[in-house]
PDB file of C-alpha atoms in Angstrom:
ATOM      1  CA  MET Q 120     -50.922  60.512-146.882  1.00 40.00           C
ATOM      2  CA  PRO Q 121     -48.297  60.492-143.710  1.00 44.00           C
ATOM      3  CA  ASP Q 122     -49.553  62.447-140.762  1.00 45.00           C
ATOM      4  CA  VAL Q 123     -47.211  65.352-141.199  1.00 42.00           C
ATOM      5  CA  ARG Q 124     -47.693  66.393-137.608  1.00 39.00           C
ATOM      6  CA  SER Q 125     -46.279  63.224-136.115  1.00 49.00           C
ATOM      7  CA  LEU Q 126     -43.464  63.543-138.493  1.00 55.00           C
ATOM      8  CA  ARG Q 127     -42.424  67.050-137.495  1.00 54.00           C
ATOM      9  CA  SER Q 128     -43.077  66.501-133.533  1.00 53.00           C
ATOM     10  CA  VAL Q 129     -41.659  63.001-133.942  1.00 49.00           C
ATOM     11  CA  ASP Q 130     -43.046  61.844-130.714  1.00 54.00           C
ATOM     12  CA  SER Q 131     -41.387  58.339-131.205  1.00 56.00           C
ATOM     13  CA  PRO Q 132     -38.878  56.312-129.573  1.00 62.00           C
ATOM     14  CA  ALA Q 133     -37.036  56.097-132.790  1.00 70.00           C
ATOM     15  CA  PRO Q 134     -37.955  59.470-135.006  1.00 82.00           C
ATOM     16  CA  ALA Q 135     -35.408  58.576-137.483  1.00 85.00           C
ATOM     17  CA  VAL Q 136     -37.122  55.165-138.312  1.00 88.00           C
ATOM     18  CA  THR Q 137     -40.783  56.693-138.098  1.00 89.00           C
ATOM     19  CA  ARG Q 138     -39.663  59.020-140.819  1.00 90.00           C
ATOM     20  CA  ALA Q 139     -37.947  56.375-142.797  1.00 91.00           C
ATOM     21  CA  VAL Q 140     -41.109  54.234-142.773  1.00 90.00           C
ATOM     22  CA  ALA Q 141     -43.173  57.318-144.030  1.00 91.00           C
ATOM     23  CA  LEU Q 142     -40.590  57.977-146.841  1.00 92.00           C
ATOM     24  CA  LEU Q 143     -40.817  54.472-148.020  1.00 90.00           C
ATOM     25  CA  GLU Q 144     -44.695  54.639-147.969  1.00 87.00           C
ATOM     26  CA  GLU Q 145     -44.812  57.711-149.882  1.00 90.00           C
ATOM     27  CA  LEU Q 146     -42.440  56.219-152.813  1.00 90.00           C
ATOM     28  CA  ALA Q 147     -44.744  53.094-152.748  1.00 85.00           C
ATOM     29  CA  ARG Q 148     -47.721  55.233-153.117  1.00 83.00           C
ATOM     30  CA  SER Q 149     -46.252  57.261-155.651  1.00 83.00           C
ATOM     31  CA  GLY Q 150     -46.005  54.595-158.142  1.00 77.00           C
ATOM     32  CA  SER Q 151     -42.940  56.616-159.914  1.00 86.00           C
ATOM     33  CA  PRO Q 152     -39.767  58.048-158.800  1.00 91.00           C
ATOM     34  CA  LEU Q 153     -39.740  61.223-156.997  1.00 93.00           C
ATOM     35  CA  ALA Q 154     -37.545  64.239-156.902  1.00 93.00           C
ATOM     36  CA  LEU Q 155     -36.356  65.377-153.539  1.00 93.00           C
ATOM     37  CA  THR Q 156     -38.089  68.573-153.579  1.00 93.00           C
ATOM     38  CA  GLU Q 157     -41.373  66.757-154.218  1.00 93.00           C
ATOM     39  CA  LEU Q 158     -40.726  64.037-151.577  1.00 92.00           C
ATOM     40  CA  ALA Q 159     -39.792  66.499-148.990  1.00 93.00           C
ATOM     41  CA  ARG Q 160     -42.947  68.540-149.746  1.00 92.00           C
ATOM     42  CA  ARG Q 161     -45.244  65.433-149.393  1.00 92.00           C
ATOM     43  CA  LEU Q 162     -43.651  64.341-146.061  1.00 92.00           C
ATOM     44  CA  ASP Q 163     -43.501  68.174-144.929  1.00 91.00           C
ATOM     45  CA  LEU Q 164     -39.836  67.721-143.862  1.00 91.00           C
ATOM     46  CA  ALA Q 165     -36.864  69.893-144.716  1.00 91.00           C
ATOM     47  CA  LYS Q 166     -34.967  68.658-147.887  1.00 91.00           C
ATOM     48  CA  SER Q 167     -31.684  68.052-145.853  1.00 92.00           C
ATOM     49  CA  THR Q 168     -33.481  65.674-143.627  1.00 92.00           C
ATOM     50  CA  VAL Q 169     -35.125  63.868-146.387  1.00 93.00           C
ATOM     51  CA  LEU Q 170     -31.776  63.522-148.267  1.00 93.00           C
ATOM     52  CA  ASN Q 171     -30.042  62.143-145.295  1.00 93.00           C
ATOM     53  CA  LEU Q 172     -32.867  59.626-145.143  1.00 93.00           C
ATOM     54  CA  CYS Q 173     -32.553  58.726-148.607  1.00 93.00           C
ATOM     55  CA  VAL Q 174     -29.056  58.268-148.445  1.00 93.00           C
ATOM     56  CA  ALA Q 175     -29.168  55.926-145.347  1.00 92.00           C
ATOM     57  CA  LEU Q 176     -31.886  53.832-147.018  1.00 93.00           C
ATOM     58  CA  GLU Q 177     -29.905  53.904-150.230  1.00 91.00           C
ATOM     59  CA  GLY Q 178     -27.139  52.154-148.322  1.00 90.00           C
ATOM     60  CA  GLY Q 179     -29.458  49.452-147.259  1.00 89.00           C
ATOM     61  CA  GLY Q 180     -30.780  48.947-150.759  1.00 88.00           C
ATOM     62  CA  MET Q 181     -34.332  50.138-149.714  1.00 90.00           C
ATOM     63  CA  VAL Q 182     -34.252  52.892-152.112  1.00 91.00           C
ATOM     64  CA  ARG Q 183     -32.263  53.886-155.281  1.00 91.00           C
ATOM     65  CA  ARG Q 184     -31.693  56.732-157.398  1.00 91.00           C
ATOM     66  CA  THR Q 185     -32.878  57.235-160.838  1.00 85.00           C
ATOM     67  CA  ASP Q 186     -32.219  60.065-162.985  1.00 83.00           C
ATOM     68  CA  SER Q 187     -31.950  62.501-159.911  1.00 86.00           C
ATOM     69  CA  ARG Q 188     -34.990  61.057-158.589  1.00 92.00           C
ATOM     70  CA  TRP Q 189     -35.735  58.410-155.909  1.00 92.00           C
ATOM     71  CA  ALA Q 190     -37.678  55.223-155.933  1.00 91.00           C
ATOM     72  CA  LEU Q 191     -38.013  52.123-153.932  1.00 86.00           C
ATOM     73  CA  GLY Q 192     -35.093  49.798-154.138  1.00 86.00           C
ATOM     74  CA  TYR Q 193     -34.963  45.998-154.878  1.00 74.00           C
ATOM     75  CA  LYS Q 194     -34.496  45.181-151.266  1.00 80.00           C
ATOM     76  CA  VAL Q 195     -38.134  45.975-150.600  1.00 80.00           C
ATOM     77  CA  VAL Q 196     -39.145  43.396-153.007  1.00 71.00           C
ATOM     78  CA  GLU Q 197     -36.718  40.776-151.463  1.00 66.00           C
ATOM     79  CA  LEU Q 198     -38.219  41.419-147.916  1.00 75.00           C
ATOM     80  CA  GLY Q 199     -41.682  41.249-149.409  1.00 70.00           C
ATOM     81  CA  GLN Q 200     -41.198  38.049-150.936  1.00 62.00           C
ATOM     82  CA  GLY Q 201     -39.675  36.860-147.755  1.00 63.00           C
ATOM     83  CA  PHE Q 202     -42.760  37.870-145.908  1.00 60.00           C
ATOM     84  CA  LEU Q 203     -45.041  36.201-148.285  1.00 58.00           C
ATOM     85  CA  ALA Q 204     -42.879  32.843-148.540  1.00 53.00           C
ATOM     86  CA  GLY Q 205     -43.174  32.563-144.739  1.00 51.00           C
ATOM     87  CA  THR Q 206     -46.771  33.016-144.377  1.00 62.00           C
ATOM     88  CA  ASP Q 207     -48.766  29.754-144.206  1.00 81.00           C
ATOM     89  CA  LEU Q 208     -51.902  31.623-145.292  1.00 86.00           C
ATOM     90  CA  VAL Q 209     -50.593  32.728-148.650  1.00 87.00           C
ATOM     91  CA  ALA Q 210     -48.991  29.097-149.375  1.00 86.00           C
ATOM     92  CA  GLU Q 211     -52.349  27.634-148.474  1.00 90.00           C
ATOM     93  CA  PHE Q 212     -54.035  29.936-150.721  1.00 92.00           C
ATOM     94  CA  ARG Q 213     -51.991  28.960-153.535  1.00 90.00           C
ATOM     95  CA  ARG Q 214     -52.584  25.287-152.891  1.00 90.00           C
ATOM     96  CA  LEU Q 215     -56.251  25.443-152.481  1.00 93.00           C
ATOM     97  CA  THR Q 216     -57.035  27.759-155.516  1.00 94.00           C
ATOM     98  CA  ASP Q 217     -55.454  25.194-157.773  1.00 92.00           C
ATOM     99  CA  GLY Q 218     -58.056  22.736-157.002  1.00 93.00           C
ATOM    100  CA  LEU Q 219     -61.153  24.829-157.104  1.00 95.00           C
ATOM    101  CA  PRO Q 220     -63.958  23.087-159.275  1.00 96.00           C
ATOM    102  CA  THR Q 221     -64.631  26.409-161.145  1.00 95.00           C
ATOM    103  CA  GLY Q 222     -62.495  28.991-159.663  1.00 94.00           C
ATOM    104  CA  HIS Q 223     -59.300  27.458-160.917  1.00 94.00           C
ATOM    105  CA  GLN Q 224     -59.803  28.881-164.249  1.00 94.00           C
ATOM    106  CA  GLU Q 225     -60.489  32.345-162.942  1.00 93.00           C
ATOM    107  CA  THR Q 226     -58.583  35.295-161.381  1.00 93.00           C
ATOM    108  CA  VAL Q 227     -58.650  34.519-157.666  1.00 95.00           C
ATOM    109  CA  LEU Q 228     -57.273  37.131-155.038  1.00 94.00           C
ATOM    110  CA  LEU Q 229     -56.397  37.002-151.253  1.00 95.00           C
ATOM    111  CA  ALA Q 230     -56.291  40.340-149.319  1.00 93.00           C
ATOM    112  CA  VAL Q 231     -56.405  41.819-145.810  1.00 92.00           C
ATOM    113  CA  LEU Q 232     -58.091  45.161-144.669  1.00 91.00           C
ATOM    114  CA  ASP Q 233     -55.392  47.727-143.596  1.00 88.00           C
ATOM    115  CA  GLY Q 234     -57.076  50.880-142.476  1.00 85.00           C
ATOM    116  CA  PRO Q 235     -59.534  52.013-145.078  1.00 86.00           C
ATOM    117  CA  ASP Q 236     -57.888  50.125-147.811  1.00 89.00           C
ATOM    118  CA  VAL Q 237     -57.581  46.532-149.304  1.00 92.00           C
ATOM    119  CA  LEU Q 238     -53.982  45.094-149.365  1.00 89.00           C
ATOM    120  CA  TYR Q 239     -53.542  42.462-151.748  1.00 91.00           C
ATOM    121  CA  LEU Q 240     -51.443  39.364-150.712  1.00 90.00           C
ATOM    122  CA  ALA Q 241     -51.704  36.742-153.328  1.00 90.00           C
ATOM    123  CA  ARG Q 242     -53.154  36.162-156.721  1.00 92.00           C
ATOM    124  CA  HIS Q 243     -54.190  32.920-158.843  1.00 93.00           C
ATOM    125  CA  ASP Q 244     -54.198  33.831-162.410  1.00 89.00           C
ATOM    126  CA  GLY Q 245     -56.295  30.990-163.694  1.00 87.00           C
ATOM    127  CA  THR Q 246     -56.678  30.081-167.363  1.00 87.00           C
ATOM    128  CA  GLN Q 247     -58.542  33.000-168.664  1.00 81.00           C
ATOM    129  CA  PRO Q 248     -56.679  34.826-171.677  1.00 73.00           C
ATOM    130  CA  VAL Q 249     -57.423  38.264-170.197  1.00 72.00           C
ATOM    131  CA  ARG Q 250     -55.837  38.837-166.666  1.00 69.00           C
ATOM    132  CA  LEU Q 251     -58.104  41.046-164.576  1.00 67.00           C
ATOM    133  CA  ALA Q 252     -56.364  41.544-161.125  1.00 66.00           C
ATOM    134  CA  SER Q 253     -54.349  44.038-158.851  1.00 73.00           C
ATOM    135  CA  ASP Q 254     -50.682  43.484-158.323  1.00 79.00           C
ATOM    136  CA  VAL Q 255     -49.705  41.828-155.027  1.00 81.00           C
ATOM    137  CA  GLY Q 256     -48.726  44.581-152.800  1.00 79.00           C
ATOM    138  CA  ARG Q 257     -51.166  47.345-154.309  1.00 83.00           C
ATOM    139  CA  ARG Q 258     -53.893  49.000-152.216  1.00 86.00           C
ATOM    140  CA  LEU Q 259     -57.249  50.030-153.170  1.00 89.00           C
ATOM    141  CA  PRO Q 260     -59.996  51.892-151.335  1.00 90.00           C
ATOM    142  CA  ALA Q 261     -62.012  48.895-149.648  1.00 92.00           C
ATOM    143  CA  VAL Q 262     -65.227  50.514-150.430  1.00 92.00           C
ATOM    144  CA  VAL Q 263     -64.913  50.019-154.150  1.00 91.00           C
ATOM    145  CA  THR Q 264     -63.892  46.456-154.066  1.00 94.00           C
ATOM    146  CA  ALA Q 265     -65.727  43.171-153.249  1.00 96.00           C
ATOM    147  CA  LEU Q 266     -62.812  42.028-151.106  1.00 96.00           C
ATOM    148  CA  GLY Q 267     -63.070  45.185-149.061  1.00 95.00           C
ATOM    149  CA  LYS Q 268     -66.804  45.069-148.689  1.00 96.00           C
ATOM    150  CA  ALA Q 269     -66.802  41.533-147.861  1.00 97.00           C
ATOM    151  CA  MET Q 270     -64.381  42.288-144.916  1.00 96.00           C
ATOM    152  CA  LEU Q 271     -66.205  45.605-143.840  1.00 95.00           C
ATOM    153  CA  ALA Q 272     -69.702  43.624-143.676  1.00 96.00           C
ATOM    154  CA  SER Q 273     -68.051  41.028-141.482  1.00 95.00           C
ATOM    155  CA  LEU Q 274     -66.949  43.669-138.747  1.00 94.00           C
ATOM    156  CA  PRO Q 275     -68.701  44.120-135.620  1.00 92.00           C
ATOM    157  CA  ALA Q 276     -70.678  47.521-135.439  1.00 92.00           C
ATOM    158  CA  ASP Q 277     -68.051  49.445-133.315  1.00 92.00           C
ATOM    159  CA  GLN Q 278     -65.208  48.044-135.811  1.00 91.00           C
ATOM    160  CA  LEU Q 279     -67.160  48.904-138.504  1.00 91.00           C
ATOM    161  CA  GLU Q 280     -67.658  52.679-137.726  1.00 90.00           C
ATOM    162  CA  ALA Q 281     -64.028  53.080-136.871  1.00 88.00           C
ATOM    163  CA  ARG Q 282     -63.018  51.795-140.241  1.00 86.00           C
ATOM    164  CA  LEU Q 283     -65.666  54.158-141.950  1.00 86.00           C
ATOM    165  CA  GLY Q 284     -64.339  56.936-139.917  1.00 84.00           C
ATOM    166  CA  LEU Q 285     -61.125  56.742-141.829  1.00 81.00           C
ATOM    167  CA  VAL Q 286     -62.839  57.554-145.050  1.00 81.00           C
ATOM    168  CA  ASP Q 287     -62.603  61.286-145.538  1.00 79.00           C
ATOM    169  CA  GLU Q 288     -64.410  60.983-148.909  1.00 84.00           C
ATOM    170  CA  MET Q 289     -65.902  58.192-150.862  1.00 90.00           C
ATOM    171  CA  PRO Q 290     -63.742  57.238-153.880  1.00 89.00           C
ATOM    172  CA  VAL Q 291     -65.811  57.561-157.297  1.00 90.00           C
ATOM    173  CA  LEU Q 292     -63.891  55.641-159.819  1.00 90.00           C
ATOM    174  CA  THR Q 293     -66.678  54.656-162.220  1.00 92.00           C
ATOM    175  CA  PRO Q 294     -70.448  55.798-162.630  1.00 92.00           C
ATOM    176  CA  ARG Q 295     -71.450  52.926-160.327  1.00 92.00           C
ATOM    177  CA  SER Q 296     -69.343  53.719-157.294  1.00 91.00           C
ATOM    178  CA  HIS Q 297     -71.089  54.573-154.163  1.00 92.00           C
ATOM    179  CA  ARG Q 298     -71.493  58.368-153.621  1.00 92.00           C
ATOM    180  CA  THR Q 299     -72.348  58.281-150.187  1.00 90.00           C
ATOM    181  CA  VAL Q 300     -71.799  56.392-146.984  1.00 90.00           C
ATOM    182  CA  GLU Q 301     -75.557  55.693-146.794  1.00 91.00           C
ATOM    183  CA  SER Q 302     -75.400  53.853-149.914  1.00 92.00           C
ATOM    184  CA  LEU Q 303     -72.435  51.839-149.059  1.00 93.00           C
ATOM    185  CA  ARG Q 304     -74.291  50.858-145.764  1.00 93.00           C
ATOM    186  CA  ALA Q 305     -77.013  49.306-147.627  1.00 94.00           C
ATOM    187  CA  ASP Q 306     -74.671  47.333-149.814  1.00 95.00           C
ATOM    188  CA  LEU Q 307     -72.911  45.917-146.725  1.00 95.00           C
ATOM    189  CA  THR Q 308     -76.476  45.003-145.293  1.00 95.00           C
ATOM    190  CA  ALA Q 309     -77.157  43.167-148.621  1.00 96.00           C
ATOM    191  CA  THR Q 310     -73.509  41.519-148.542  1.00 96.00           C
ATOM    192  CA  ARG Q 311     -74.318  40.178-145.203  1.00 95.00           C
ATOM    193  CA  ALA Q 312     -77.854  38.755-146.055  1.00 95.00           C
ATOM    194  CA  ARG Q 313     -76.366  37.050-149.048  1.00 95.00           C
ATOM    195  CA  GLY Q 314     -73.124  36.087-147.444  1.00 95.00           C
ATOM    196  CA  TYR Q 315     -70.857  37.349-150.297  1.00 97.00           C
ATOM    197  CA  ALA Q 316     -69.956  40.989-151.859  1.00 97.00           C
ATOM    198  CA  VAL Q 317     -70.369  42.172-155.339  1.00 96.00           C
ATOM    199  CA  ASP Q 318     -68.353  44.788-157.149  1.00 95.00           C
ATOM    200  CA  ASP Q 319     -70.518  45.363-160.121  1.00 93.00           C
ATOM    201  CA  GLU Q 320     -68.089  47.782-162.019  1.00 93.00           C
ATOM    202  CA  GLN Q 321     -67.711  49.970-159.089  1.00 91.00           C
ATOM    203  CA  ASN Q 322     -63.988  49.908-159.356  1.00 90.00           C
ATOM    204  CA  THR Q 323     -63.452  49.239-163.097  1.00 90.00           C
ATOM    205  CA  GLU Q 324     -66.175  49.369-165.721  1.00 92.00           C
ATOM    206  CA  GLY Q 325     -66.809  46.065-167.607  1.00 93.00           C
ATOM    207  CA  VAL Q 326     -65.336  44.123-164.590  1.00 93.00           C
ATOM    208  CA  THR Q 327     -67.285  42.244-161.855  1.00 94.00           C
ATOM    209  CA  CYS Q 328     -65.974  40.921-158.609  1.00 95.00           C
ATOM    210  CA  LEU Q 329     -67.280  38.452-155.971  1.00 97.00           C
ATOM    211  CA  GLY Q 330     -65.764  38.498-152.545  1.00 97.00           C
ATOM    212  CA  VAL Q 331     -66.115  36.447-149.440  1.00 97.00           C
ATOM    213  CA  ALA Q 332     -64.633  37.048-146.001  1.00 96.00           C
ATOM    214  CA  VAL Q 333     -62.606  34.362-144.350  1.00 95.00           C
ATOM    215  CA  PRO Q 334     -64.369  33.361-141.249  1.00 93.00           C
ATOM    216  CA  GLY Q 335     -62.434  33.841-137.908  1.00 88.00           C
ATOM    217  CA  MET Q 336     -59.635  35.997-139.282  1.00 85.00           C
ATOM    218  CA  SER Q 337     -60.150  39.401-137.684  1.00 80.00           C
ATOM    219  CA  ASP Q 338     -56.495  40.546-136.913  1.00 82.00           C
ATOM    220  CA  PRO Q 339     -56.458  41.434-139.694  1.00 88.00           C
ATOM    221  CA  PRO Q 340     -59.751  40.993-141.456  1.00 93.00           C
ATOM    222  CA  THR Q 341     -59.111  38.616-144.642  1.00 95.00           C
ATOM    223  CA  ALA Q 342     -61.156  37.626-147.523  1.00 96.00           C
ATOM    224  CA  VAL Q 343     -60.894  35.925-151.067  1.00 97.00           C
ATOM    225  CA  SER Q 344     -62.390  37.262-154.434  1.00 96.00           C
ATOM    226  CA  THR Q 345     -62.739  36.439-158.093  1.00 96.00           C
ATOM    227  CA  THR Q 346     -62.659  38.773-160.893  1.00 93.00           C
ATOM    228  CA  LEU Q 347     -64.105  38.459-164.528  1.00 92.00           C
ATOM    229  CA  LEU Q 348     -65.407  40.503-167.159  1.00 93.00           C
ATOM    230  CA  THR Q 349     -69.034  41.379-166.598  1.00 93.00           C
ATOM    231  CA  ALA Q 350     -69.912  39.971-170.052  1.00 93.00           C
ATOM    232  CA  ARG Q 351     -69.084  36.517-168.942  1.00 92.00           C
ATOM    233  CA  MET Q 352     -70.910  36.601-165.708  1.00 93.00           C
ATOM    234  CA  THR Q 353     -73.850  34.283-165.938  1.00 95.00           C
ATOM    235  CA  THR Q 354     -76.396  33.173-163.142  1.00 95.00           C
ATOM    236  CA  ASP Q 355     -74.608  29.415-163.114  1.00 97.00           C
ATOM    237  CA  LEU Q 356     -71.194  30.905-163.191  1.00 96.00           C
ATOM    238  CA  ARG Q 357     -71.777  33.307-160.185  1.00 95.00           C
ATOM    239  CA  GLU Q 358     -73.301  30.451-158.195  1.00 96.00           C
ATOM    240  CA  ALA Q 359     -70.518  28.296-158.730  1.00 97.00           C
ATOM    241  CA  LEU Q 360     -67.922  30.701-158.141  1.00 97.00           C
ATOM    242  CA  VAL Q 361     -69.760  31.865-154.768  1.00 97.00           C
ATOM    243  CA  ARG Q 362     -69.537  28.083-153.827  1.00 97.00           C
ATOM    244  CA  ASP Q 363     -65.919  28.005-154.779  1.00 97.00           C
ATOM    245  CA  LEU Q 364     -65.026  31.087-152.814  1.00 97.00           C
ATOM    246  CA  THR Q 365     -67.217  30.229-149.806  1.00 97.00           C
ATOM    247  CA  ASP Q 366     -65.610  26.750-149.575  1.00 96.00           C
ATOM    248  CA  LEU Q 367     -61.892  28.315-150.004  1.00 96.00           C
ATOM    249  CA  ALA Q 368     -62.578  30.881-147.216  1.00 96.00           C
ATOM    250  CA  ARG Q 369     -63.851  28.180-144.935  1.00 94.00           C
ATOM    251  CA  GLN Q 370     -60.802  26.120-145.615  1.00 92.00           C
ATOM    252  CA  LEU Q 371     -58.319  29.102-144.852  1.00 92.00           C
ATOM    253  CA  SER Q 372     -60.303  29.841-141.685  1.00 89.00           C
ATOM    254  CA  SER Q 373     -58.817  26.782-140.203  1.00 82.00           C
ATOM    255  CA  LEU Q 374     -55.387  28.441-140.176  1.00 75.00           C
ATOM    256  CA  ALA Q 375     -56.956  31.115-137.745  1.00 62.00           C
ATOM    257  CA  ARG Q 376     -57.508  28.251-135.078  1.00 56.00           C
ATOM    258  CA  LEU Q 377     -53.954  26.816-135.281  1.00 45.00           C
TER     259      LEU Q 377
END
C-alpha cells in the first residue's frame, strides 16, 4: 500500500507527480477497475484530489474510465513494452532461452527483486501443453517464489536484513509456505549451499519452481527460474534444468560487466 503519510504531507519537489504515481500503482495492484470513492480511500486522499489526478492522467492515456470506475490506460502497456524492447537483458534472455538443451521446452522466467517483491520482466513459454507462469509485470512476494529466494540468498547480510525488514507478515499461500522468518532463513541457507532455490509448492499447490540468481547483478538483484508441474519433476529433469538455469544466469551476468 502507498505510504499515506507521504501522500498527505507531500514532502516532494513535485507532489502531484508523487500522488499520480501512487494512483497508478494502486490501480495496478487492484487488478480490476476501482470506483473513485474506493481509490480515494486506499490513497487516503480527498475525492476531489483523486478525481483531478484521474482526469489529468486520462488525458495522457495513462488511465481510462470503465462503467464509472477507473482502470489503467493502454498507454501504460505501450510504455512498458517500450522499456522491455530497449532492455538488453530481456532481449538476451529471449535469445538464450531458445537454445537451452532442456529448458527450451519449459516455462522460464526472468525477474528482479523490487522491495519485498519479485517483479517479472520476461517469460519463455516453452512447448509444454500447460503454461505455468506469472504474467510479465506481475508482482509476487519474494519469500514464496524460487526467483525471490534465489535473489534473497545472494544478498550480503545487511541487504538481506533490510529486505526482510520490509516483510510485515509472512504470506501463507499454501500449506507449504513458510510461516516464520526463521524457517525462511533456513531455506535461504540451504539455497546458498546448493546454488539454486526451490519453491516446492510454496506458491501454488502442484507446482514446483527452481531459481538461480544472476551473478554480478545487484542493482537490482536479478534471477531466472523454471516452472513445472510437480508430478513431472524427476531427479534427472531437475539436474538438467539446474544446469540450464545456471548456464543461462552465467551468460546473462556478462551484461553486468558491460
